[in-house]
Amino acid sequence: MAQSDWWKKAVVYQVYPMSFQDSNNDGIGDLPGITSRLSYIKKLGVDVIWLNPIYKSPNRDNGYDISDYQAIQPAYGTMTDFDEMLKKAHSLGLKIMMDLVVNHTSDQHEWFKESRKSKDNPYRDYYIWRDPVDGHEPNNWGSRFDGSAWKFDETMGQYYLHLYTEEQPDLNWDNPKVREEVWSLMCFWLDKGIDGFRMDVINLISKPVGLPDGEKKPESKYGSTSMIAGGPHLNEYLREMNQKVLSKYDVMTVGEMPGATPKDALEYTGFDSHELNMVFQFSHVGISGNSDKRLGHWNDEPINLVDLKKALSKWEIALDGKGWNSLYWSNHDQSRAVSRFATDDPKYRVRAAKMLGTTLHMMQGTPYVYEGEELGMTNAHYTELAQYEDVQSLNAYKEFVEIEKIVDKETMLKYLAFRTRDNARTPMQWDDTENGGFTQGRPWFALNSNYKEINAKENLEDEDSVFYYYQKLIELRHNNDVVVYGDYSVIDLDDEEVFSYRRRYNDETMLVISNFTDKDVIRDYGQVNGKLILSNYSDNKNTRLRAYESKVYLIE
Ligand code: GLC
Ligand code: CA
């Protein structure tokens, strides 16, 4: 089938099914719930919905531990519910992209249950089993969710590899049977008519030959696994996937690739690489780590705007004309955008959310809007450990406060509050009724306490809301080639207050200006000669930029 590039003009809306809309009041979001809200998503003007995993799963890692790739998680509904959702989405002109989680399965998947039975089981080699070395783990790798990446299994006296929780054993992609299984499960969904895949940590599937120790910093207990990214056979496996599966359908693909550089991304998404359409990179969400390296991304530092500009700009420049970017501020693994990258102070929140939207949506690439971002939803500002649900956050607390004792309780709670993935996972805020209209039962996870002020109903009733502003941003992309195809140049990279850039396409120049501070500043980029096409203030003060002011100009 001929491949088209509709995804270059598309905007994606991410739905976290567990927290989007409950339809039967068991407190858990579900497929009929999503179906009932499709017209809301359509109203925003997006083209594609990315659904986080909806497959059968023990939910150790909220669906990223799959026990059956061809079954729907019972709490989310049935296959009929899925088919109905897909049909309704298509009838509204919305495409559906599914999550493909195949670096690992759940330990409850039939393959793993078989695999752990005996060394000669036909499924043994579906996973990565190794003998102990001197009575210890086969190498020094640490799990990405803390602790060792190896789990000892008594039955056969061997360890298995798990880069995430021990309930998420890594698949052995070097086994051609595993690859065939993956191609076949992909076809199962593609034949149903879905429109693409977001591929979970797909750059980790090819493990380095011999599984060598990772670099170990004196202060850390385990070796790094960062060298696994972009392993020896990754290109080969992605090309095989493309040739055997993807090339037969007109779909969109995005590979989640922690650690990937622009150079790597060009290998996988280059226009002639025949692998994937785009990657999720982590440069900009990875800025401002903790000065104590052992704590990784756990910190409560405000962002440094120059670092942010550098991180985003390097991708814009490197991929222009050769590959394709994906653009996101947040997702189910990140804090809420407005709280992390600007401010959720009620005095500025709405303007700041619009300013962030402008900064990102006017760049080159496919923008992703995470549920609630279009309402300016904020972090939950937790103060107690008991408020958390996410395994990554709970494990980190245990490791750093209780086991390693490298940080005190109060400090770690501040870090968690700022960076926990749980910030993104609180239920969607639909209205100001009890539980925000998410459920009439007891929600699986408490709503953010600000749902009475911040919700979809309030946004839809206010023509000046974040929602309608995002609608305009999406419309601008759909109607202007310069937004889609223009090249990118950043202005005054060292400016610590304002993020400005130009996009150029044929004879057109677009100028985007965003004040990231709560102060008035003066900046002259020649905007007086341009035509103002979008702004988050109702009047224009030309070179004077007010708190979190953001403007888009066209210059002929
Ligand atoms: C990805 C997912 C994250 C999950 C992890 C392991 O990073 O986005 O939610 O925990 O992979 O599957
Ligand atoms: Ca439900």
XYZ file of N, CA and C in Angstrom, residues 298 385 388 390-398 412 416 419-422:
54
model
N 14.573 12.901 40.163
C 13.781 13.371 41.310
C 14.354 14.683 41.828
N 2.984 10.286 51.533
C 3.275 9.111 50.718
C 2.005 8.319 50.398
N 0.130 8.467 47.031
C 0.689 7.983 45.763
C 0.190 6.597 45.397
N 1.597 5.248 42.006
C 2.533 4.788 40.975
C 3.719 3.994 41.527
N 3.972 2.847 40.909
C 5.032 1.936 41.352
C 6.417 2.586 41.258
N 6.638 3.406 40.248
C 7.951 4.057 40.099
C 8.209 5.001 41.276
N 7.197 5.785 41.632
C 7.353 6.750 42.724
C 7.529 6.021 44.058
N 6.709 4.996 44.297
C 6.781 4.270 45.564
C 8.117 3.539 45.699
N 8.574 2.942 44.592
C 9.873 2.259 44.628
C 11.006 3.233 44.901
N 10.918 4.405 44.291
C 11.987 5.395 44.466
C 12.045 5.832 45.931
N 10.887 6.031 46.521
C 10.851 6.434 47.937
C 11.505 5.358 48.803
N 11.106 4.124 48.547
C 11.629 3.013 49.331
C 13.156 2.933 49.200
N 12.387 14.139 49.954
C 11.934 13.212 48.915
C 10.457 13.458 48.595
N 9.005 14.069 44.943
C 7.929 13.246 44.383
C 6.766 14.131 43.935
N 7.610 15.765 40.589
C 7.902 14.989 39.392
C 7.120 13.682 39.237
N 6.292 13.316 40.217
C 5.633 12.010 40.102
C 4.734 11.915 38.880
N 4.703 10.728 38.306
C 3.811 10.444 37.178
C 2.361 10.494 37.622
N 2.140 10.332 38.932
C 0.761 10.379 39.432
C 0.099 11.727 39.147
